[in-house]
PDB file of C-alpha atoms in Angstrom:
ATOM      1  CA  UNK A1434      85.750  89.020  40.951  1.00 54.00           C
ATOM      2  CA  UNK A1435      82.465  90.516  41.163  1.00 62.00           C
ATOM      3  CA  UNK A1436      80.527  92.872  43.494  1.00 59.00           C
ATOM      4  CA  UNK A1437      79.136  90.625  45.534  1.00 63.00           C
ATOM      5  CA  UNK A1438      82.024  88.132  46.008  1.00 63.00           C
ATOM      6  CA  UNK A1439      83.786  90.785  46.903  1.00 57.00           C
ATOM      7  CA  UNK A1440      81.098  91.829  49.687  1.00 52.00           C
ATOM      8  CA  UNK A1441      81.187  87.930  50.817  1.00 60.00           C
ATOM      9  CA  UNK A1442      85.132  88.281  50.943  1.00 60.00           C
ATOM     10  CA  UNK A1443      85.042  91.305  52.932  1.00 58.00           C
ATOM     11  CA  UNK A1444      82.315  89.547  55.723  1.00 58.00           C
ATOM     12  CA  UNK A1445      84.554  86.729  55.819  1.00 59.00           C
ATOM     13  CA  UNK A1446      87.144  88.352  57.463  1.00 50.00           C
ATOM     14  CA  UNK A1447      85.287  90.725  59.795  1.00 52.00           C
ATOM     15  CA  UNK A1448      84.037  87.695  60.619  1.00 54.00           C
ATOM     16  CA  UNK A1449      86.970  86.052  61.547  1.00 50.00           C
ATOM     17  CA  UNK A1450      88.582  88.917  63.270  1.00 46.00           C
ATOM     18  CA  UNK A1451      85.505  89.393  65.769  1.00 45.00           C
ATOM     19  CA  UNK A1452      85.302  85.384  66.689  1.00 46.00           C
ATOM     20  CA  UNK A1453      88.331  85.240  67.688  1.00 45.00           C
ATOM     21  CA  UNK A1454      87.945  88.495  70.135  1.00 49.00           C
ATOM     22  CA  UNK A1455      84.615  89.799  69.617  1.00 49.00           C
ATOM     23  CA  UNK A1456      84.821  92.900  72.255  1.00 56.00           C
ATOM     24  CA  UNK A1457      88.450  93.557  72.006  1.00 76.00           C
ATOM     25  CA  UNK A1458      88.819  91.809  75.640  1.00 86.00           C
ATOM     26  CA  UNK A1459      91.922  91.153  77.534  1.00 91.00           C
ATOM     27  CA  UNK A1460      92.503  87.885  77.575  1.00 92.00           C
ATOM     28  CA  UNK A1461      93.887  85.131  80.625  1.00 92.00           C
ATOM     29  CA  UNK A1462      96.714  84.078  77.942  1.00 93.00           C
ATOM     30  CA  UNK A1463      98.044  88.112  77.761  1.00 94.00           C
ATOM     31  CA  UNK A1464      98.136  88.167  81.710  1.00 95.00           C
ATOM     32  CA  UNK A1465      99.928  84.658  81.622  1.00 95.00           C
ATOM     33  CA  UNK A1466     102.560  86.120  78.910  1.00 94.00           C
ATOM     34  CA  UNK A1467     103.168  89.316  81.068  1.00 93.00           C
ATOM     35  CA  UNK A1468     103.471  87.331  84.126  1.00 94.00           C
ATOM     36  CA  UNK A1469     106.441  84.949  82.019  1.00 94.00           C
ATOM     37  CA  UNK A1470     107.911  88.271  81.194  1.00 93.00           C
ATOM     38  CA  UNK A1471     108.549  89.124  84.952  1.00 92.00           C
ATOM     39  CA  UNK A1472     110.078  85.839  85.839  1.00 93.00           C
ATOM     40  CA  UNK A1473     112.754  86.515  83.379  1.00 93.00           C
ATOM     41  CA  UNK A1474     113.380  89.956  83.840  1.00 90.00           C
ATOM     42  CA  UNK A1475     113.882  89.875  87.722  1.00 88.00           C
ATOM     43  CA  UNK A1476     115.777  86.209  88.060  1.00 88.00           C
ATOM     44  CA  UNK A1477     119.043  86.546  89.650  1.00 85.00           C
ATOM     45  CA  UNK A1478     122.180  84.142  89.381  1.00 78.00           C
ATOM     46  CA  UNK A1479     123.437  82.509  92.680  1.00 67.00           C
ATOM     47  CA  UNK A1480     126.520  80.932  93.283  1.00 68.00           C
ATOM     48  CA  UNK A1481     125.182  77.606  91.012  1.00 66.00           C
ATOM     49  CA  UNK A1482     124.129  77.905  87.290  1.00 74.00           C
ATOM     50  CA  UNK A1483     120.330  78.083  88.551  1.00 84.00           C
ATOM     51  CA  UNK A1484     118.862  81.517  89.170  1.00 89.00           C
ATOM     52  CA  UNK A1485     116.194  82.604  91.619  1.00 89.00           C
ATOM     53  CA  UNK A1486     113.042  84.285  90.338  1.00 91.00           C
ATOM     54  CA  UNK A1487     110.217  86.228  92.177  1.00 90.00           C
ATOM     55  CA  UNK A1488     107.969  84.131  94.316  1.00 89.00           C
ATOM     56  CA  UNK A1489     105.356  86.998  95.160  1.00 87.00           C
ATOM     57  CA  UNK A1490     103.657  88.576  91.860  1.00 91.00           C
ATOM     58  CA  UNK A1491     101.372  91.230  91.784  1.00 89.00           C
ATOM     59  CA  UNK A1492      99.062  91.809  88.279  1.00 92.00           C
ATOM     60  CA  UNK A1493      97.472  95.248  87.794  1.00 90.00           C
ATOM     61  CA  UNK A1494      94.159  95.862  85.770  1.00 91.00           C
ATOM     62  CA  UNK A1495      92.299  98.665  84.570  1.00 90.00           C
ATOM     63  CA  UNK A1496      89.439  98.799  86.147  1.00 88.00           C
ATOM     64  CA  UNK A1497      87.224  97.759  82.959  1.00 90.00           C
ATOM     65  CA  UNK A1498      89.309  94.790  82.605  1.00 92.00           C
ATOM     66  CA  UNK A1499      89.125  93.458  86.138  1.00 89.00           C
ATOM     67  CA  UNK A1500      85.640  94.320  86.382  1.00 89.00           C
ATOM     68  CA  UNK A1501      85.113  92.401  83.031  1.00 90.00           C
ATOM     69  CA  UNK A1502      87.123  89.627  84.407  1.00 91.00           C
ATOM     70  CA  UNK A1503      85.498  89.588  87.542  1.00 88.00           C
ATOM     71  CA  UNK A1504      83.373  86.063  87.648  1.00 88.00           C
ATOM     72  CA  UNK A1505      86.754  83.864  86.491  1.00 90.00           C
ATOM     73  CA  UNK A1506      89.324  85.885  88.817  1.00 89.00           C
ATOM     74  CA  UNK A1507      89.833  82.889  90.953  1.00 88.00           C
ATOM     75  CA  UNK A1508      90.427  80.577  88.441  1.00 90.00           C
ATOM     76  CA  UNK A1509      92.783  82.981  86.448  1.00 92.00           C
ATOM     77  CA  UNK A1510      94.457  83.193  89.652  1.00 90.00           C
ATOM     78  CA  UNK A1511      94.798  79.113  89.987  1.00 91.00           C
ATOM     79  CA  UNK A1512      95.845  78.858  86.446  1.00 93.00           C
ATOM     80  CA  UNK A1513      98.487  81.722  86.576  1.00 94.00           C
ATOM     81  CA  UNK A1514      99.920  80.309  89.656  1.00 94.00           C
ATOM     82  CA  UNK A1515      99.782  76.540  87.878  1.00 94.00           C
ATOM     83  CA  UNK A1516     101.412  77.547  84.534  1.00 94.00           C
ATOM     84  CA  UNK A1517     103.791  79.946  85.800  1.00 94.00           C
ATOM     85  CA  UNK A1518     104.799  77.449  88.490  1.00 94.00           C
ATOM     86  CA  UNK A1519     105.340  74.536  85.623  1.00 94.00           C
ATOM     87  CA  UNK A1520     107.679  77.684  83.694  1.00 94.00           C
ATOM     88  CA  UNK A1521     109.961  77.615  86.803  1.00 94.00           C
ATOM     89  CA  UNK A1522     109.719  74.087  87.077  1.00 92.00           C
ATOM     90  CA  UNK A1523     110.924  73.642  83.608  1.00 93.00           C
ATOM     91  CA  UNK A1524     113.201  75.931  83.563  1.00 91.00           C
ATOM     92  CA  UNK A1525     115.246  74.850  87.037  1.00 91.00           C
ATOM     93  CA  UNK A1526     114.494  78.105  88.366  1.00 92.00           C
ATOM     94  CA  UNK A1527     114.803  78.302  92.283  1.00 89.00           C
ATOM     95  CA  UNK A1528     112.391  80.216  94.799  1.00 89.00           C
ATOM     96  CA  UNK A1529     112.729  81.570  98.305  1.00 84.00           C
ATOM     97  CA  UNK A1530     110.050  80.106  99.485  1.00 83.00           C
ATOM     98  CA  UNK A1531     107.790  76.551  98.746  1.00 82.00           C
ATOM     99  CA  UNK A1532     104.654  78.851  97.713  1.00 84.00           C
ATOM    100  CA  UNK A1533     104.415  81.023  94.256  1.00 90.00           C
ATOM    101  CA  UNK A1534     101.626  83.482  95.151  1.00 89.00           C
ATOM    102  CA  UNK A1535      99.965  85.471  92.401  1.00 91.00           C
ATOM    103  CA  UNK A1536      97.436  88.799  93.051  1.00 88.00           C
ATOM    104  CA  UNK A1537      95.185  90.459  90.770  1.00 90.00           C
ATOM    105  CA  UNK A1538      94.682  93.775  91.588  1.00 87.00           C
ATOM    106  CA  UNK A1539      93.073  96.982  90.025  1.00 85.00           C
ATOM    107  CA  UNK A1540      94.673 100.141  88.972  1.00 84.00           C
ATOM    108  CA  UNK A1541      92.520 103.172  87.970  1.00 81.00           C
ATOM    109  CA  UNK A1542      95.502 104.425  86.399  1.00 81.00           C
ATOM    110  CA  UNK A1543      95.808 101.420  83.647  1.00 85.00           C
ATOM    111  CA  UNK A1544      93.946 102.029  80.250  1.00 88.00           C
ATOM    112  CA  UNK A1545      91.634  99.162  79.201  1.00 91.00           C
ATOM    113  CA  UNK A1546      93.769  95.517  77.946  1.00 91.00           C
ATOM    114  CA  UNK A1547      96.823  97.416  79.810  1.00 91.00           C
ATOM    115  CA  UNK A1548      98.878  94.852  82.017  1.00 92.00           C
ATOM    116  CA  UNK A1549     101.464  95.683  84.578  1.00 91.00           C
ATOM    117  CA  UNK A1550     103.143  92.723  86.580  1.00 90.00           C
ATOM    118  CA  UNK A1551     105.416  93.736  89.460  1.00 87.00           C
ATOM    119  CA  UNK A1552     106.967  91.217  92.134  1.00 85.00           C
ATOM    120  CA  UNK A1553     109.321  90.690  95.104  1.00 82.00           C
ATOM    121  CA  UNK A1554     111.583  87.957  97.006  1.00 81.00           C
ATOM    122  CA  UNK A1555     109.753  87.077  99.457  1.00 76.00           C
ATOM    123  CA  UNK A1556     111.415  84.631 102.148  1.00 66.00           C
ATOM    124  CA  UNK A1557     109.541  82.138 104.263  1.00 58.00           C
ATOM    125  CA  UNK A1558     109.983  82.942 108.251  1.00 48.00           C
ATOM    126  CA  UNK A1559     111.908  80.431 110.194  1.00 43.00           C
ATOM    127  CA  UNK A1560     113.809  80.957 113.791  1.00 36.00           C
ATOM    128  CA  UNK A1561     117.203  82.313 113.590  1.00 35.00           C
ATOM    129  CA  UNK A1562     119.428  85.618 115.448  1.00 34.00           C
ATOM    130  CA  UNK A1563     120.573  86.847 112.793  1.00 33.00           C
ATOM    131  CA  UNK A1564     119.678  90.754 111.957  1.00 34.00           C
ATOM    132  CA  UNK A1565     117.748  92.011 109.323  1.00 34.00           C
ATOM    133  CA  UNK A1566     117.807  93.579 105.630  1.00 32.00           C
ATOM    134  CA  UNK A1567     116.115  96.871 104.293  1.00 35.00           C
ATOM    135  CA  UNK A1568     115.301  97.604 100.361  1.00 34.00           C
ATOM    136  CA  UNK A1569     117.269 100.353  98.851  1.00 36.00           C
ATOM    137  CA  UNK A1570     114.661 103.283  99.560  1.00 38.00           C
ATOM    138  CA  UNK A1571     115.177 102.495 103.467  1.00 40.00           C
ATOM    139  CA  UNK A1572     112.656 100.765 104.246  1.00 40.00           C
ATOM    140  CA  UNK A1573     111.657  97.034 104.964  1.00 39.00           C
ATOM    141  CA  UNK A1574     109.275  94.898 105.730  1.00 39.00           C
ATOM    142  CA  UNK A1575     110.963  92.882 108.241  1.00 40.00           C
ATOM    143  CA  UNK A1576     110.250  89.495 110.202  1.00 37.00           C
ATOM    144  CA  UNK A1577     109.397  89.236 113.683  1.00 37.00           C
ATOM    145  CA  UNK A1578     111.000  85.781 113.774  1.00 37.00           C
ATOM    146  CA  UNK A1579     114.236  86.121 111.265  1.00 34.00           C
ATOM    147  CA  UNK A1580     114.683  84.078 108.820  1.00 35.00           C
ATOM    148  CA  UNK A1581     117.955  81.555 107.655  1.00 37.00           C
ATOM    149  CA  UNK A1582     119.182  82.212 104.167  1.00 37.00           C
ATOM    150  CA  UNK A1583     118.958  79.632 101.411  1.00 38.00           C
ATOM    151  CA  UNK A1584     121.788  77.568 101.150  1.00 36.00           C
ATOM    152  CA  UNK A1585     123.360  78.219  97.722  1.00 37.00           C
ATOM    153  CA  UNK A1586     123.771  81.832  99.455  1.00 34.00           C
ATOM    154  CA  UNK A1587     127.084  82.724 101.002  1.00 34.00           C
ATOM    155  CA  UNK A1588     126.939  82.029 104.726  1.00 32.00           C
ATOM    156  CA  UNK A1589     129.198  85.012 105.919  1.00 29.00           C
ATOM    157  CA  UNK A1590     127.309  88.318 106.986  1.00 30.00           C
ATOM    158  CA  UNK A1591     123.865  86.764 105.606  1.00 27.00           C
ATOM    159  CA  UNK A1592     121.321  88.778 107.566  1.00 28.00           C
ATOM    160  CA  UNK A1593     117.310  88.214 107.391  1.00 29.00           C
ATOM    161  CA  UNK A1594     115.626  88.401 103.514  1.00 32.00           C
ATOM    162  CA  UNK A1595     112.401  90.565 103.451  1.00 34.00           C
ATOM    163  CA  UNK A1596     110.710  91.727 100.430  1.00 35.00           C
ATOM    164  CA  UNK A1597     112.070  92.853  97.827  1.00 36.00           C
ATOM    165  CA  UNK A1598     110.950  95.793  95.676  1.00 37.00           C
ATOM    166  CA  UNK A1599     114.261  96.763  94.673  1.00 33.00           C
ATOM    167  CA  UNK A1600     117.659  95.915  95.846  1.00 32.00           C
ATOM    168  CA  UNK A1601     118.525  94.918  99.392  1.00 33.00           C
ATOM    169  CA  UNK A1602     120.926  96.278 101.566  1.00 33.00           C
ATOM    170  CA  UNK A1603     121.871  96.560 105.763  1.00 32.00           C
ATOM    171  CA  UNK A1604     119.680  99.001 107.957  1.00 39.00           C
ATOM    172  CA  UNK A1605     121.577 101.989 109.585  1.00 43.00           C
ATOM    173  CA  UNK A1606     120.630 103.461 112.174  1.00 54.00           C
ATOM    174  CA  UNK A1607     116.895 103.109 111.730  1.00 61.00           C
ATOM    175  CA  UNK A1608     114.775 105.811 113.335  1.00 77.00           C
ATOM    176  CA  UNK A1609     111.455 103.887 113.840  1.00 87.00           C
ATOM    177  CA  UNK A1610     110.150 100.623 113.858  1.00 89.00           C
ATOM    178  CA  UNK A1611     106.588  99.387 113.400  1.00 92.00           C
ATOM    179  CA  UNK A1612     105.082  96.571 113.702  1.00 92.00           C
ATOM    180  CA  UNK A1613     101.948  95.454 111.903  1.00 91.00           C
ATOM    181  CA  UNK A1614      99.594  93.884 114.642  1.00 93.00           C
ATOM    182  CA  UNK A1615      96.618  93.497 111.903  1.00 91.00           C
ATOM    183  CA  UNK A1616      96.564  93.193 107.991  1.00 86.00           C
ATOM    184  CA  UNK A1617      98.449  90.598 105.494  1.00 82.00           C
ATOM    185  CA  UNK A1618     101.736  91.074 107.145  1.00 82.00           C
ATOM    186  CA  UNK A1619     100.559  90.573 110.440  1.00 87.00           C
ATOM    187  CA  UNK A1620     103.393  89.969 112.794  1.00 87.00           C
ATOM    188  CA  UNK A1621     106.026  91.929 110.900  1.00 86.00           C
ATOM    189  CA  UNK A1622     108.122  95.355 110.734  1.00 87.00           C
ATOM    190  CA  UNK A1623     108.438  98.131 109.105  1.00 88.00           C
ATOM    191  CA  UNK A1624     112.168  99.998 109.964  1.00 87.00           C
ATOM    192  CA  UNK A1625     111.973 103.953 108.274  1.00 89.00           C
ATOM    193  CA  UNK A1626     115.289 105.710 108.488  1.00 88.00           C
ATOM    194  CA  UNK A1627     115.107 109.536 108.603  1.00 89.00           C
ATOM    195  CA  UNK A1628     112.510 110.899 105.738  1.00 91.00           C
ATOM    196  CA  UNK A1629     108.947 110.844 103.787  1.00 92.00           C
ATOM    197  CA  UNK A1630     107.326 107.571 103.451  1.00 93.00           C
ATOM    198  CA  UNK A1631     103.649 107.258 102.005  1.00 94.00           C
ATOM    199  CA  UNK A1632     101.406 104.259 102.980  1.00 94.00           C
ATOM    200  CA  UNK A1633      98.875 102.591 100.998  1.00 90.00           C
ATOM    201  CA  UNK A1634      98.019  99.618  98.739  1.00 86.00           C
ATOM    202  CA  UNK A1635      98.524 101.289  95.193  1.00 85.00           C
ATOM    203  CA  UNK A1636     101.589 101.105  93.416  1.00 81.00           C
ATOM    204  CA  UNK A1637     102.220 104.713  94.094  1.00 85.00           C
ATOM    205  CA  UNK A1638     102.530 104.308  97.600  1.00 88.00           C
ATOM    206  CA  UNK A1639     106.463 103.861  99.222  1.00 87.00           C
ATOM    207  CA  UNK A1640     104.897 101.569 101.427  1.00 88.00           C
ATOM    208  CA  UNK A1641     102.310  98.740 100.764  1.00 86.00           C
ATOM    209  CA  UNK A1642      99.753  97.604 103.033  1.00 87.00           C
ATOM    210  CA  UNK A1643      97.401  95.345 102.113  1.00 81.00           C
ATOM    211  CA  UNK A1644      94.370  93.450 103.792  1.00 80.00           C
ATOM    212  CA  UNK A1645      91.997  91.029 101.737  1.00 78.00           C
ATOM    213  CA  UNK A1646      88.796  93.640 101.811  1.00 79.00           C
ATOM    214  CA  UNK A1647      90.881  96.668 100.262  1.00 79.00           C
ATOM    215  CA  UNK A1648      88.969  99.301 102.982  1.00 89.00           C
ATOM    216  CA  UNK A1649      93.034 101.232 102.547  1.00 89.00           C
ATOM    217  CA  UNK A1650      93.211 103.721 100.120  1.00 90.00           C
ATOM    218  CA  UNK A1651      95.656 103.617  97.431  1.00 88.00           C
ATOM    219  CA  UNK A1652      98.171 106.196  99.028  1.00 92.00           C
ATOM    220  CA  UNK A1653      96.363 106.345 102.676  1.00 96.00           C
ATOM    221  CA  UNK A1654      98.824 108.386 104.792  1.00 96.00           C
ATOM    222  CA  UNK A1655     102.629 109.781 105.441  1.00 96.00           C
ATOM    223  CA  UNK A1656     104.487 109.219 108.246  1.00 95.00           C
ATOM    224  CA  UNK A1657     107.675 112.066 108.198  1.00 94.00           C
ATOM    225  CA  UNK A1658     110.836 111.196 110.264  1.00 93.00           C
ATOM    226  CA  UNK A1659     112.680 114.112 111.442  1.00 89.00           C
ATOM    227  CA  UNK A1660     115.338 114.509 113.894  1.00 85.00           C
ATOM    228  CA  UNK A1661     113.784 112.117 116.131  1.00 80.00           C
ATOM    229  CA  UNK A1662     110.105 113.130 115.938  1.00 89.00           C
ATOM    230  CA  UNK A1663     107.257 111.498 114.003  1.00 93.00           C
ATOM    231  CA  UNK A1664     104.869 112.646 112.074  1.00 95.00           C
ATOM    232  CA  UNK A1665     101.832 111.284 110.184  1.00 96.00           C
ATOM    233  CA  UNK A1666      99.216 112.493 107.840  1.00 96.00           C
ATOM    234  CA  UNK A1667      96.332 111.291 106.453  1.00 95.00           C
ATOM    235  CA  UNK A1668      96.401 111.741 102.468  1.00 94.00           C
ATOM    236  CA  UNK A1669      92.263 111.967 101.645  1.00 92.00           C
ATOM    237  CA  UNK A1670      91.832 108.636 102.231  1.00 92.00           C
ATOM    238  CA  UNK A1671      88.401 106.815 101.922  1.00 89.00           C
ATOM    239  CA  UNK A1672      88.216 105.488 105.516  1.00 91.00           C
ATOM    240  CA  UNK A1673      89.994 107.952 106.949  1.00 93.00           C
ATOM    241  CA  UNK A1674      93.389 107.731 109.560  1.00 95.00           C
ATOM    242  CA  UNK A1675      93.560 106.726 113.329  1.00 96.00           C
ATOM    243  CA  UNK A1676      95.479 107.304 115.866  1.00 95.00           C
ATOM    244  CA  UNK A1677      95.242 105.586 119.582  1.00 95.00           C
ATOM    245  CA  UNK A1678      91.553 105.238 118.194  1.00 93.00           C
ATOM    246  CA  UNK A1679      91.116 108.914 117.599  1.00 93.00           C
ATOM    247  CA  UNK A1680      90.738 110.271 113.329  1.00 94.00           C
ATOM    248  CA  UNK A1681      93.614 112.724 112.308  1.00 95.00           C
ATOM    249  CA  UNK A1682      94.358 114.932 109.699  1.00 93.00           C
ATOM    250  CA  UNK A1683      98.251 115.632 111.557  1.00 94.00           C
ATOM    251  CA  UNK A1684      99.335 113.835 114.505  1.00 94.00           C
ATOM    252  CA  UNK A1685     102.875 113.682 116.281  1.00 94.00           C
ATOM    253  CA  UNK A1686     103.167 110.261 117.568  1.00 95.00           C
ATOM    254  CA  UNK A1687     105.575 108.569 120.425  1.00 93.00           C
ATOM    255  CA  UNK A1688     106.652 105.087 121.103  1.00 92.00           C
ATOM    256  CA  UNK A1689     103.473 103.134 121.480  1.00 94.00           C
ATOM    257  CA  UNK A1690     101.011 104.887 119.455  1.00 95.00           C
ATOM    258  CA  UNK A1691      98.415 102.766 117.621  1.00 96.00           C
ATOM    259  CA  UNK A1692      98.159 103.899 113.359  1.00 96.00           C
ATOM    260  CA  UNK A1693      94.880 102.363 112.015  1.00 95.00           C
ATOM    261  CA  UNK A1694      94.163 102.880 108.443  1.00 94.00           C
ATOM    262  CA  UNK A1695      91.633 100.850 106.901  1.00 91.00           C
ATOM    263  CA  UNK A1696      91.534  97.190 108.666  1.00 91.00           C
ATOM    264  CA  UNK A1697      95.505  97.816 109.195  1.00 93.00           C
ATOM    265  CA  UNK A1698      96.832  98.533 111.964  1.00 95.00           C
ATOM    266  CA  UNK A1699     100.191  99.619 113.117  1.00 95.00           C
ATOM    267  CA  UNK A1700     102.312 100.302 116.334  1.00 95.00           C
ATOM    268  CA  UNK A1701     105.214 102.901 117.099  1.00 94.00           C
ATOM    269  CA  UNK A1702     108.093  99.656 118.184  1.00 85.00           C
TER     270      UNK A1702
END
């Protein structure tokens, strides 16, 4: 083989390798494949053969990615939520809820074509007495109306299903409640035993809080729970940390305080 069809080999292949991904870009179909990889990990037998699997997904980006990505978000978004809704489908997997919902998110921590999924149980609200659940750090977001347990559940001491970020297990003795009067989870609690709990919308944070125009930081504030007093403290955030309408650095607060943080907004139950 001579020089030159050795240079004309060489081109070929370069040439080949940058069609098919010209900048090195993260593609929809890696975001799909991660997204398939949490369905599987986190499903969990019931009493039948079928298992449950996560109905609320959350996808991280670096921030080069999702600004990259930007224009098609939506319909990446549609299409996750389509394809990964045929995968249950197909499978016979079961969900809490009627509705698979799917959020793209950034994450200055993420390199560029980095991908983390997380997700959670998330259980539709309907009427019902019975009390509620809290995840296995202590605290829960929990319904205002309870909600009735699937039926391939066992009936006896089924309490209310929140989300899930870990395992679920019964309140005791919770120290404070709040409920969320504006945000994505307007309507619901939050129950804290005794102990440090940050707030924000990053992954980082022991609490989320989210709202559709992101204005709270990724870890936004602590509230600290401690032999019956309460404590918060605002944590640098962008927009800063209200309370009763008035920006803190440290505040005690009582029964009936207002927390605003961002466009969320919280009161001492």
């Amino acid at each position: 083989m001579g020089y030159m069809d050795g240079v004309k080999k060489l081109l070929n292949v370069l040439r080949r390798l940058t069609s098919t991904n010209p900048t090195n870009s993260l593609q929809p179909k890696e975001i799909l494949q991660k997204v398939f990889v949490e369905i599987e990990k986190r499903k969990k037998l019931g009493i039948e053969d079928n298992p449950y699997v996560p109905n609320a997904y959350a996808v991280y980006l670096s921030p080069s990615d999702y600004e990259e990505l930007s224009p098609f978000l939506f319909g990446i978004r549609e299409q996750l939520i389509k394809k990964a809704s045929e995968k249950i489908r197909n499978k016979a997997y079961k969900l809490l809820s009627s509705n698979l919902s799917i959020e793209i998110r950034q994450d200055p921590a993420l390199e560029k074509n980095q991908v983390v999924v997380e997700s959670s149980f998330l259980k539709e609200k309907a009427t019902s007495s019975l009390p509620s659940l809290s995840t296995e750090a202590d605290t829960s977001i929990l319904s205002k109306e309870t909600m009735q347990p699937p039926v391939d559940l066992p009936q006896k001491n089924i309490l209310t299903k929140v989300i899930e970020e870990k395992k679920t297990k019964m309140i005791d003795n919770a120290k404070v409640k709040l409920e969320i009067l504006e945000g994505t989870s307007k309507g619901d609690y939050i129950a804290l035993k005794e102990g440090d709990y940050t707030f924000g919308r990053g992954r980082e944070a022991a609490i989320l809080l989210t709202e559709p125009e992101e204005t709270i930081s990724r870890v936004h504030f602590k509230l600290m729970v401690r032999d019956g007093r309460i404590a918060i403290k605002d944590l640098n955030s962008t927009n800063g940390t209200k309370v009763n309408g008035i920006g803190i650095e440290n505040a005690e607060l009582k029964k009936g305080d207002m927390i605003s943080a961002g466009k969320v907004m919280l009161k001492v139950a």
